[in-house]
Amino acid sequence: MDSTLVLPYAEVDPKSPVPLYHQIYLDLRQMIQNGIFAPGGMFPPEMEICHAYNVGRQTVRQAIARLVDDDLIERFAGRGTFVREQPSHTQFFLDRSFSQQMRELGRKPHSRTLSIEMGTVNAENIPTLQALKGQPCFLIERLRLGDEEPICHQTSTVLIERCPGIEGQDFTNQSLYEILSTQYHLIINRIDHVVRAVAADEYRADLLNVAEGSPLLFVGTTTYLDDGEIIEHSASYYRADRYEYSTTQTCCD
Amino acid sequence: MDSTLVLPYAEVDPKSPVPLYHQIYLDLRQMIQNGIFAPGGMFPPEMEICHAYNVGRQTVRQAIARLVDDDLIERFAGRGTFVREQPSHTQFFLDRSFSQQMRELGRKPHSRTLSIEMGTVNAENIPTLQALKGQPCFLIERLRLGDEEPICHQTSTVLIERCPGIEGQDFTNQSLYEILSTQYHLIINRIDHVVRAVAADEYRADLLNVAEGSPLLFVGTTTYLDDGEIIEHSASYYRADRYEYSTTQTCCD
DNA sequence: TGAAATGAAATGTTCGAACATTTTGATTAT
DNA sequence: ATAATCAAAATGTTCGAACATTTCATTTCA
């Protein structure tokens, strides 16, 4: 009899052509996303929702089933329904897989910034960026190390149109993806990866401390926002003996 | 009143602790997977299923909802329920991406078998296969070409415990994955990929027509069945100048 | 005090019934 | 023959009711 105070959020209309359970689903979802119910906390029981919207239990259960399907809430027979911690959009990105892989190998990940500058997109050798040529961007060149040994040379290009002022952010403790998500509320929708084997040129051979011409693993990523716009592109060259790229393909991709 | 003849496939037990709708769901799914209902064809209407299992409509609807969720059937208000063309489990695999990529580049994919033999799992250099060392398997070594130019050297190891007699199959027109799916009804659940850059050894340099020591892209795949068992492992070495590996990471993996 | 029994609350399962909506095909009227 | 109408069939939505099962807190008993 507590949360009844906040239910319903918006009224529902039984005469609307859109089913009641769907109206209720939308209303409850809105409340979850607006943080009306604390993540991890209790969600109102079925009967309470029934009374709040003045509908039958079946109808409420249909709405709730969708929320469960969306991974927004979790149910336990006998215990109740709980709001799930929002699945963070920052959970997947290349930075993390590098740091993670280093830790799995028992190495301390570390990063040394070689250069940071503002500029315009230079699309040479990068077909994906052709269309964005000349747009203002933010360039970071970094050397990534594991246990102080060089493992990767990485160049990131961040389009600044959607995140002005990003050059002033601190990248030592937060990843680029965390900053995009928390500071600019930009939602990353997709990352394309391209992996190639290349021979080390003089510059990178020197940086990575390998012989010129020895094999390097090139990993190119292009990051897309919700609306399909490119927000970032990175080119990483890994020492072949220190790094491998891995993915899992599931049946239901 | 036609399909009633085949329903139910197995009897359901109302006194069982497993819910009726789940028993019915399993039974119907089994029938779909065994091809009792023609793909693309009509699925029995709700009421017919109700009578066949002697249960209420709600119960049948719960079972059906799961089948819809599994993409096994499709429903249309007023028209009926239809069996979906099976989402082919052969749709995703390395073979296809090779053939596809060749076609995208305007090259004709082609494959030359270098050796086929029965043997036991030799796990040297392959940690994933350690646990399966000594198990009987089927080994294929192939050279893959695009427009008659060598592009990839591939070695496949197929565990034969789950697919006895596979060595007698014809691999020229069907992919390994098609055979596993259609002949043995084995469902592939997951494929792990590992990508590395390596230097060409003498043997492969010769086969792929490149200089010894030049970079090659190594792609290792491990294929898992529904039950988590490994069914296949492959090691492919690609010419770095003719091939690149690509994937897409989506928000909702 | 500690353990067992009880009961309330929540979700899970199942039935029956009604009415709405969509589609298809048959019937009817032009 | 063609078009409009209508009825039947199928899925979609919604209510009410009951009972099962799980969990948790409270009460009771040794």
XYZ file of C-alpha atoms (C1' of nucleotides) in Angstrom:
566
model
C 0.000 0.000 0.000
C 2.983 2.278 -0.409
C 3.789 2.443 -4.080
C 0.095 2.795 -4.876
C 0.741 6.463 -4.353
C 2.667 6.658 -7.636
C 0.515 4.316 -9.704
C -0.602 4.869 -12.366
C 1.866 7.225 -13.968
C -0.423 8.068 -16.880
C -4.052 7.062 -17.145
C -5.021 4.239 -19.461
C -7.992 4.268 -21.784
C -10.091 1.067 -22.052
C -11.759 2.379 -25.190
C -8.469 2.930 -27.019
C -7.697 0.571 -29.903
C -4.315 -0.119 -28.347
C -4.688 -2.963 -25.856
C -4.760 -2.189 -22.165
C -1.830 -4.455 -21.400
C 0.273 -2.509 -23.855
C -0.697 0.864 -22.421
C 0.164 -0.426 -18.975
C 3.416 -1.913 -20.243
C 4.434 1.444 -21.712
C 3.457 3.252 -18.532
C 5.390 0.921 -16.256
C 8.390 0.948 -18.550
C 8.404 4.714 -18.527
C 8.418 4.705 -14.744
C 11.307 2.272 -14.586
C 13.314 4.296 -17.072
C 12.572 7.488 -15.179
C 13.881 5.887 -12.032
C 10.564 6.015 -10.157
C 11.389 2.558 -8.857
C 14.868 2.159 -7.437
C 17.043 -0.261 -9.430
C 17.412 -3.422 -7.425
C 14.366 -2.461 -5.376
C 10.900 -3.879 -5.207
C 8.391 -3.538 -8.019
C 4.680 -3.320 -7.127
C 2.931 -6.694 -6.828
C 0.449 -7.762 -9.470
C -2.672 -7.105 -7.457
C -1.582 -3.624 -6.587
C -1.150 -2.822 -10.265
C -4.538 -4.404 -10.976
C -6.227 -2.050 -8.551
C -4.227 0.964 -9.682
C -5.283 0.593 -13.308
C -8.540 -1.143 -12.481
C -7.892 -4.125 -14.740
C -7.762 -7.872 -14.364
C -4.741 -9.853 -13.305
C -4.281 -11.415 -16.717
C -3.910 -8.007 -18.280
C -1.284 -6.933 -15.787
C 0.566 -10.195 -16.242
C 0.785 -9.601 -19.965
C 2.289 -6.163 -19.365
C 4.709 -7.562 -16.803
C 5.728 -10.404 -19.121
C 6.967 -7.829 -21.608
C 8.974 -6.003 -18.991
C 10.581 -9.305 -18.028
C 11.281 -9.926 -21.684
C 12.993 -6.557 -21.870
C 15.170 -7.504 -18.899
C 13.823 -4.496 -17.050
C 12.449 -6.499 -14.135
C 13.004 -9.905 -12.601
C 10.461 -12.072 -10.841
C 10.761 -14.715 -8.142
C 7.863 -16.915 -7.096
C 7.004 -16.178 -3.512
C 9.425 -13.289 -3.159
C 8.177 -10.715 -5.584
C 9.216 -8.622 -8.550
C 12.361 -6.533 -8.636
C 13.715 -3.784 -10.823
C 16.914 -4.852 -12.545
C 20.062 -2.800 -12.559
C 20.067 -1.147 -15.946
C 22.314 -3.056 -18.329
C 25.021 -0.488 -18.916
C 25.723 0.587 -22.441
C 29.368 0.993 -21.587
C 29.838 -2.705 -21.057
C 31.161 -3.525 -24.451
C 34.016 -1.789 -26.110
C 37.471 -2.509 -27.299
C 39.202 -0.768 -24.428
C 37.679 -3.127 -21.998
C 38.562 -6.208 -23.956
C 42.169 -5.053 -24.032
C 42.330 -4.348 -20.307
C 40.449 -7.519 -19.599
C 42.612 -9.691 -21.751
C 45.709 -8.274 -20.112
C 44.336 -9.032 -16.702
C 43.403 -12.548 -17.771
C 47.001 -13.040 -18.804
C 48.107 -11.723 -15.456
C 49.531 -8.528 -16.911
C 48.900 -5.034 -15.643
C 47.282 -2.962 -18.395
C 48.709 0.491 -18.866
C 48.437 3.207 -21.459
C 50.855 5.902 -22.639
C 49.525 8.798 -24.667
C 51.798 9.701 -27.554
C 49.797 12.589 -28.942
C 46.465 14.349 -28.632
C 45.270 16.886 -31.133
C 42.273 18.450 -32.772
C 42.077 18.139 -36.520
C 39.935 17.023 -39.404
C 39.190 13.526 -40.600
C 41.946 12.165 -42.774
C 40.443 9.219 -44.557
C 43.465 7.854 -46.343
C 43.353 4.066 -46.372
C 40.080 4.044 -44.429
C 37.098 3.551 -46.756
C 34.624 3.748 -43.870
C 35.602 7.336 -43.154
C 35.548 8.569 -46.759
C 32.162 10.198 -46.350
C 33.280 12.097 -43.272
C 36.465 13.513 -44.772
C 37.262 16.991 -43.494
C 34.922 16.928 -40.500
C 36.399 18.231 -37.252
C 37.654 15.501 -35.007
C 39.782 14.672 -32.031
C 42.773 12.403 -32.496
C 44.475 10.334 -29.821
C 47.516 8.219 -30.415
C 48.328 5.801 -27.639
C 50.740 3.047 -26.840
C 49.149 0.312 -24.779
C 51.268 -1.804 -22.544
C 50.990 -4.914 -20.430
C 53.456 -5.155 -17.557
C 55.342 -2.248 -19.109
C 55.875 -4.161 -22.326
C 54.482 -2.529 -25.469
C 51.619 -4.512 -26.937
C 49.570 -2.193 -29.072
C 49.772 1.051 -30.994
C 46.371 2.653 -31.246
C 45.045 5.681 -33.079
C 41.529 6.869 -32.278
C 39.507 9.376 -34.260
C 36.528 10.819 -32.403
C 34.035 12.911 -34.356
C 33.412 15.918 -32.128
C 30.208 17.184 -33.653
C 28.187 15.119 -31.227
C 30.431 15.575 -28.227
C 31.895 19.092 -28.217
C 34.517 19.714 -25.559
C 35.511 16.063 -25.291
C 39.140 17.039 -25.763
C 39.111 18.491 -22.262
C 38.076 15.230 -20.621
C 40.324 13.021 -18.568
C 41.071 9.752 -20.287
C 43.317 8.237 -17.679
C 40.611 6.847 -15.459
C 37.642 6.657 -17.780
C 37.389 4.983 -21.132
C 36.231 6.906 -24.146
C 33.022 4.931 -24.109
C 32.261 5.758 -20.535
C 32.694 9.446 -21.256
C 30.448 9.321 -24.328
C 27.794 7.575 -22.319
C 27.883 9.467 -19.036
C 28.852 12.981 -20.155
C 27.116 13.204 -23.528
C 24.415 10.561 -23.158
C 25.357 9.085 -26.487
C 24.232 5.509 -26.902
C 26.494 3.190 -28.797
C 24.573 0.819 -30.939
C 27.111 -1.099 -32.941
C 30.816 -1.594 -33.376
C 32.194 -3.041 -36.584
C 35.510 -4.827 -36.355
C 37.919 -5.589 -39.130
C 40.952 -7.746 -38.459
C 43.951 -8.066 -40.753
C 47.477 -9.364 -40.605
C 50.101 -6.816 -41.652
C 53.851 -6.470 -41.640
C 55.311 -3.991 -39.155
C 56.588 -0.745 -40.654
C 59.594 1.037 -39.238
C 57.670 3.379 -36.975
C 55.534 0.705 -35.328
C 58.324 -1.869 -35.221
C 60.252 0.614 -33.161
C 57.355 1.468 -30.860
C 56.378 -2.145 -30.273
C 59.953 -3.329 -30.061
C 59.787 -5.917 -32.821
C 61.673 -6.426 -36.059
C 60.538 -4.509 -39.100
C 58.406 -6.745 -41.312
C 57.336 -9.055 -38.521
C 53.602 -9.795 -38.407
C 51.236 -7.482 -36.524
C 47.547 -7.917 -35.924
C 45.594 -4.936 -37.164
C 42.183 -4.349 -35.616
C 40.062 -1.553 -37.014
C 36.857 -0.566 -35.265
C 34.085 1.765 -36.308
C 31.609 2.791 -33.644
C 28.061 3.737 -34.560
C 25.484 5.573 -32.488
C 21.833 4.757 -32.162
C 20.985 6.894 -35.161
C 23.510 5.206 -37.397
C 26.049 8.037 -37.294
C 29.708 7.211 -36.892
C 31.103 8.594 -33.658
C 34.529 6.994 -33.529
C 37.043 5.009 -35.480
C 40.164 3.335 -34.194
C 43.113 1.565 -35.748
C 45.133 -0.706 -33.488
C 48.292 -2.618 -34.290
C 49.032 -5.460 -31.899
C 52.179 -7.473 -31.422
C 51.269 -10.866 -32.837
C 52.994 -12.761 -30.048
C 51.242 -10.873 -27.293
C 47.694 -10.569 -28.420
C 44.922 -12.447 -30.119
C 41.497 -11.335 -31.146
C 38.533 -13.462 -30.162
C 34.778 -13.450 -30.614
C 31.872 -15.754 -30.157
C 29.187 -16.269 -32.697
C 25.927 -17.448 -31.204
C 23.117 -19.190 -32.942
C 20.737 -16.309 -32.432
C 22.708 -13.313 -33.669
C -10.162 -31.646 -38.441
C -7.249 -33.039 -40.390
C -4.162 -32.532 -38.306
C -6.008 -33.835 -35.243
C -4.875 -37.184 -36.484
C -1.305 -36.487 -35.475
C -1.973 -34.653 -32.233
C -0.736 -35.181 -29.627
C 2.687 -36.528 -30.450
C 3.382 -37.649 -26.893
C 0.862 -37.719 -24.074
C 0.971 -35.038 -21.414
C 0.578 -35.652 -17.710
C -1.563 -33.186 -15.725
C -0.170 -34.537 -12.458
C 3.442 -33.902 -13.450
C 5.243 -31.092 -11.627
C 6.260 -29.646 -14.985
C 3.484 -27.341 -16.196
C 1.135 -28.515 -18.896
C 1.920 -25.615 -21.178
C 5.574 -26.570 -21.074
C 4.912 -30.216 -21.844
C 2.761 -29.155 -24.755
C 5.375 -26.655 -25.892
C 8.028 -29.371 -25.944
C 5.730 -31.753 -27.771
C 4.789 -29.236 -30.450
C 8.381 -28.129 -30.869
C 9.456 -31.716 -31.331
C 6.872 -32.137 -34.050
C 8.008 -29.024 -35.862
C 11.630 -30.070 -35.682
C 10.772 -33.542 -36.924
C 9.013 -32.014 -39.882
C 5.549 -33.312 -38.999
C 4.214 -29.937 -40.081
C 5.440 -28.722 -43.430
C 7.575 -25.558 -43.188
C 5.543 -22.685 -44.523
C 2.387 -24.704 -44.022
C -0.473 -24.395 -41.604
C -0.119 -25.091 -37.916
C -3.160 -26.487 -36.060
C -5.502 -23.811 -34.683
C -5.654 -23.213 -30.946
C -8.940 -24.980 -30.335
C -7.800 -28.088 -32.136
C -4.771 -28.272 -29.878
C -7.005 -27.669 -26.847
C -9.106 -30.694 -27.726
C -6.135 -32.840 -28.637
C -4.462 -32.365 -25.257
C -7.718 -31.759 -23.422
C -6.590 -28.480 -21.879
C -7.852 -24.913 -21.806
C -7.126 -22.276 -24.367
C -4.932 -20.270 -22.048
C -2.627 -23.224 -21.586
C -2.271 -23.778 -25.306
C -1.680 -20.070 -25.852
C 1.194 -20.145 -23.386
C 2.769 -23.031 -25.248
C 2.252 -21.317 -28.581
C 3.688 -18.041 -27.272
C 6.959 -19.845 -26.630
C 7.037 -21.307 -30.100
C 6.511 -17.820 -31.508
C 9.301 -16.604 -29.267
C 11.537 -19.300 -30.699
C 10.682 -18.117 -34.218
C 9.380 -21.568 -34.985
C 5.902 -20.400 -35.903
C 4.251 -17.166 -36.981
C 0.713 -16.040 -36.246
C -1.679 -13.763 -38.082
C -4.980 -12.625 -36.616
C -7.775 -14.001 -38.717
C -5.547 -16.092 -40.950
C -4.004 -18.615 -38.657
C -0.693 -19.959 -37.476
C 2.071 -21.031 -39.813
C 5.252 -23.002 -39.494
C 8.226 -20.849 -40.306
C 10.893 -21.894 -42.710
C 13.498 -23.205 -40.345
C 16.066 -20.501 -39.710
C 18.867 -22.526 -41.179
C 21.535 -23.351 -38.705
C 23.925 -23.446 -41.584
C 23.603 -19.748 -42.118
C 26.532 -18.779 -40.047
C 29.865 -20.382 -40.407
C 33.247 -19.594 -41.671
C 32.812 -21.416 -44.948
C 30.039 -19.140 -45.938
C 31.808 -16.016 -44.939
C 34.733 -17.119 -47.056
C 32.585 -17.877 -50.090
C 30.615 -14.736 -49.536
C 33.603 -12.517 -49.135
C 35.110 -13.937 -52.303
C 31.927 -13.221 -54.181
C 31.774 -9.707 -52.789
C 35.259 -9.158 -54.135
C 34.141 -10.537 -57.478
C 36.194 -13.683 -57.141
C 34.995 -17.224 -57.739
C 35.392 -19.270 -54.560
C 36.850 -22.714 -55.039
C 38.224 -25.416 -52.801
C 40.920 -28.074 -53.317
C 41.115 -30.975 -50.890
C 44.691 -31.798 -49.961
C 44.001 -34.713 -47.626
C 41.196 -36.517 -45.871
C 41.800 -39.036 -43.140
C 40.458 -40.643 -40.016
C 42.537 -40.290 -36.898
C 42.543 -39.185 -33.307
C 42.592 -35.689 -31.906
C 46.066 -34.259 -31.839
C 45.892 -31.313 -29.518
C 49.334 -29.855 -29.921
C 49.176 -26.080 -29.845
C 45.402 -26.136 -29.416
C 44.418 -25.682 -25.765
C 40.716 -25.960 -26.561
C 41.127 -29.533 -27.717
C 43.277 -30.706 -24.809
C 40.368 -32.397 -23.091
C 39.466 -34.331 -26.220
C 42.938 -35.666 -26.954
C 42.875 -39.139 -28.449
C 39.207 -39.143 -29.415
C 38.453 -40.467 -32.894
C 38.043 -37.740 -35.469
C 37.946 -36.925 -39.110
C 40.563 -34.596 -40.572
C 40.267 -32.539 -43.722
C 42.982 -30.352 -45.105
C 41.909 -27.957 -47.797
C 43.298 -25.177 -49.895
C 40.764 -22.474 -50.591
C 41.079 -20.344 -53.651
C 39.531 -17.260 -55.171
C 39.765 -17.046 -58.939
C 42.252 -19.906 -58.847
C 44.577 -17.956 -56.594
C 45.380 -19.566 -53.247
C 43.960 -17.601 -50.367
C 43.632 -19.919 -47.413
C 44.992 -23.143 -46.006
C 42.464 -24.809 -43.752
C 42.568 -27.825 -41.480
C 39.312 -29.098 -39.987
C 38.953 -31.606 -37.189
C 35.501 -33.129 -36.856
C 34.727 -35.235 -33.790
C 32.948 -38.284 -35.183
C 31.340 -39.587 -32.020
C 28.215 -37.570 -32.739
C 28.227 -38.046 -36.482
C 29.462 -41.546 -37.359
C 29.977 -42.152 -41.052
C 30.529 -38.504 -41.894
C 33.728 -39.426 -43.704
C 31.627 -40.930 -46.464
C 29.754 -37.703 -47.175
C 30.283 -35.533 -50.186
C 31.857 -32.207 -49.283
C 32.041 -30.698 -52.716
C 28.522 -29.361 -52.864
C 27.568 -29.193 -49.192
C 29.347 -27.478 -46.386
C 30.276 -29.387 -43.273
C 27.645 -27.457 -41.388
C 24.902 -28.354 -43.797
C 25.749 -32.020 -43.443
C 25.788 -31.873 -39.640
C 22.419 -30.179 -39.668
C 20.558 -32.129 -42.316
C 22.074 -35.604 -41.998
C 22.708 -35.793 -38.258
C 20.254 -33.224 -36.922
C 22.996 -31.670 -34.842
C 22.272 -28.118 -33.822
C 25.170 -25.730 -33.688
C 24.873 -23.354 -30.825
C 28.048 -21.370 -30.769
C 31.267 -20.805 -32.648
C 34.270 -19.299 -30.915
C 36.734 -17.465 -33.109
C 40.327 -16.625 -32.356
C 42.287 -14.423 -34.707
C 46.047 -14.030 -34.694
C 48.767 -12.700 -36.922
C 51.510 -15.186 -37.674
C 54.517 -15.486 -39.948
C 54.246 -17.961 -42.815
C 56.211 -21.176 -42.393
C 57.799 -22.908 -45.344
C 54.941 -25.316 -45.994
C 52.214 -22.696 -46.016
C 54.312 -20.078 -47.764
C 54.654 -22.566 -50.584
C 50.962 -23.460 -50.685
C 49.788 -19.874 -50.554
C 52.476 -18.645 -52.875
C 53.970 -16.018 -50.564
C 57.409 -15.455 -49.105
C 58.376 -17.367 -46.011
C 57.958 -15.140 -42.959
C 55.375 -12.874 -44.527
C 52.318 -12.186 -42.372
C 49.336 -14.534 -42.457
C 46.023 -14.155 -40.706
C 45.275 -17.156 -38.550
C 41.619 -17.815 -37.723
C 40.817 -20.644 -35.335
C 37.230 -21.700 -34.797
C 35.709 -24.060 -32.290
C 32.147 -25.177 -32.906
C 29.877 -26.169 -30.032
C 26.618 -28.073 -30.118
C 23.478 -27.330 -28.181
C 24.661 -29.430 -25.277
C 27.996 -27.669 -25.023
C 30.008 -30.454 -26.632
C 32.674 -29.582 -29.159
C 31.868 -30.976 -32.586
C 34.473 -29.319 -34.759
C 37.624 -27.261 -34.735
C 39.307 -25.556 -37.640
C 42.550 -23.713 -38.184
C 42.766 -21.448 -41.208
C 45.738 -19.464 -42.477
C 44.837 -16.636 -44.828
C 47.037 -14.570 -47.092
C 47.088 -11.185 -45.415
C 46.771 -9.295 -48.663
C 43.739 -11.224 -49.830
C 41.568 -11.566 -46.780
C 40.342 -9.739 -43.731
C 38.243 -10.886 -40.855
C 35.255 -8.821 -39.829
C 32.527 -8.898 -37.214
C 29.898 -6.648 -35.782
C 29.275 -6.176 -32.130
C 25.743 -5.089 -31.332
C 24.465 -3.458 -28.227
C 22.358 -6.441 -27.295
C 24.763 -9.350 -27.562
C 16.431 -19.631 23.211
C 15.718 -22.467 19.185
C 13.212 -25.095 16.287
C 8.910 -26.222 14.262
C 4.429 -24.930 12.713
C 1.495 -21.519 10.872
C -0.192 -18.147 7.885
C 0.069 -14.309 4.821
C 1.778 -12.581 0.518
C 3.526 -13.132 -3.939
C 4.047 -15.438 -8.127
C 2.762 -19.603 -11.103
C -0.677 -22.503 -13.444
C -5.134 -23.527 -15.283
C -9.894 -23.406 -16.372
C -14.178 -21.100 -18.373
C -16.366 -17.464 -20.681
C -17.097 -13.556 -23.418
C -16.333 -10.191 -26.877
C -13.242 -7.843 -30.476
C -10.753 -7.922 -34.791
C -9.048 -9.774 -39.024
C -9.306 -12.693 -42.821
C -11.384 -15.704 -46.120
C -14.718 -17.581 -48.692
C -19.549 -18.245 -49.721
C -23.820 -16.175 -50.558
C -26.593 -12.688 -52.470
C -28.020 -8.846 -55.141
C -27.103 -5.905 -58.968
C -19.916 -11.702 -64.065
C -19.117 -8.351 -60.473
C -19.619 -6.225 -56.377
C -21.464 -6.010 -51.900
C -22.882 -8.534 -47.874
C -22.527 -11.895 -44.497
C -21.052 -15.797 -41.801
C -17.506 -18.697 -40.169
C -12.980 -19.371 -38.496
C -8.929 -17.865 -36.374
C -6.347 -15.059 -33.445
C -6.378 -11.115 -29.925
C -7.946 -9.095 -25.549
C -9.964 -9.188 -21.058
C -12.421 -10.533 -17.079
C -13.274 -13.746 -12.964
C -12.096 -17.548 -10.250
C -9.583 -21.131 -8.211
C -5.718 -23.714 -6.587
C -0.520 -24.648 -6.371
C 4.036 -23.325 -4.933
C 7.526 -20.559 -2.907
C 9.188 -17.387 0.407
C 9.235 -14.859 4.582
C 7.879 -13.428 8.970
C 5.418 -14.501 12.954
C 3.744 -17.370 16.308
C 3.916 -21.459 19.030
C 5.953 -25.149 21.450
C 9.658 -27.781 23.528
